[in-house]
Amino acid sequence: MIDPHHIVLIGFMGSGKTTVGHLVAEKLSWPFVDTDALVVEEAGLSIPDIFATEGEAGFRERESAVLERLAGEAPCVIATGGGIVTQPRNAPLLRSLGFVVWLSASEADIYARVSRNRNRPLLQTPDPRKTIHDLLEQRRPLYESFAHLTIETQGLEPEEIAYGVCESARHYYGAP
Ligand code: S3P
């Protein structure tokens, strides 16, 4: 049976899901998991290698399988890959996992955070800034529709965002 009890962070690449997720997990003394890390562990391949050998479709299959498996786990804080919302089949899965928070970041912040990292195959394009812009346009409505709560992260420190996630989750789960 699915018991919705996790805290799930969604948002674009470089929006701070992993950093904030670690902090939230620390505050609640819950385990932290990262769907990208689980996919990599299970595949025994890096994300660029999965994209190169299995294509984006193969990566998405693996990502959905990880989500399904997490439904049966004890409460944890889950950071997801930025494209998890692109698969309609993940909508009921994510919602069934628990409280879903969208960490919304500005295009400029995202670009500043991801521009030196070559581990994101979708951004290995001639004009990554435009790619970020276009993907954000496509995905914004999806993040919005998947999330119970949106946090505009611009100008906030990870600690402040983590505090907001914890307090909202407490409220969502009806804790005193
Ligand atoms: C992706 C985001 C990445 C990773 C993969 C695809 C995307 O995760 O899952 O490179 O489609 O936005 P992060 O959001 O953790 O960078």
Tab-separated table of C-alpha atoms and ligand atoms in Angstrom, residues 13 17 36 47 51 59-60 63 81-83 120-122 139, ligand 1:
chain	number	residue	atom	x	y	z
A	13	MET	CA	18.631	21.707	-12.540
A	17	LYS	CA	17.237	20.477	-4.387
A	36	ASP	CA	19.782	10.823	-9.759
A	47	ILE	CA	24.230	10.158	-16.034
A	51	PHE	CA	22.089	9.250	-21.825
A	59	PHE	CA	17.119	7.459	-18.225
A	60	ARG	CA	13.435	8.377	-17.719
A	63	GLU	CA	13.948	7.429	-12.952
A	81	GLY	CA	16.057	15.156	-11.166
A	82	GLY	CA	14.883	18.343	-12.858
A	83	GLY	CA	13.138	16.487	-15.690
A	120	ARG	CA	24.125	17.420	-17.290
A	121	PRO	CA	23.726	16.058	-20.820
A	122	LEU	CA	20.710	18.232	-21.679
A	139	ARG	CA	8.590	22.988	-17.481
B	1	S3P	C1	17.785	16.523	-15.771
B	1	S3P	C2	18.238	16.943	-14.531
B	1	S3P	C3	19.333	16.263	-13.816
B	1	S3P	C4	19.415	14.799	-14.236
B	1	S3P	C5	19.510	14.678	-15.736
B	1	S3P	C6	18.309	15.300	-16.448
B	1	S3P	C7	16.713	17.308	-16.445
B	1	S3P	O1	19.107	16.342	-12.406
B	1	S3P	O2	18.302	14.079	-13.761
B	1	S3P	O3	20.698	15.300	-16.150
B	1	S3P	O4	16.092	16.801	-17.387
B	1	S3P	O5	16.446	18.444	-16.002
B	1	S3P	P1	19.351	17.691	-11.534
B	1	S3P	O6	18.082	18.483	-11.594
B	1	S3P	O7	19.604	17.151	-10.163
B	1	S3P	O8	20.518	18.391	-12.111
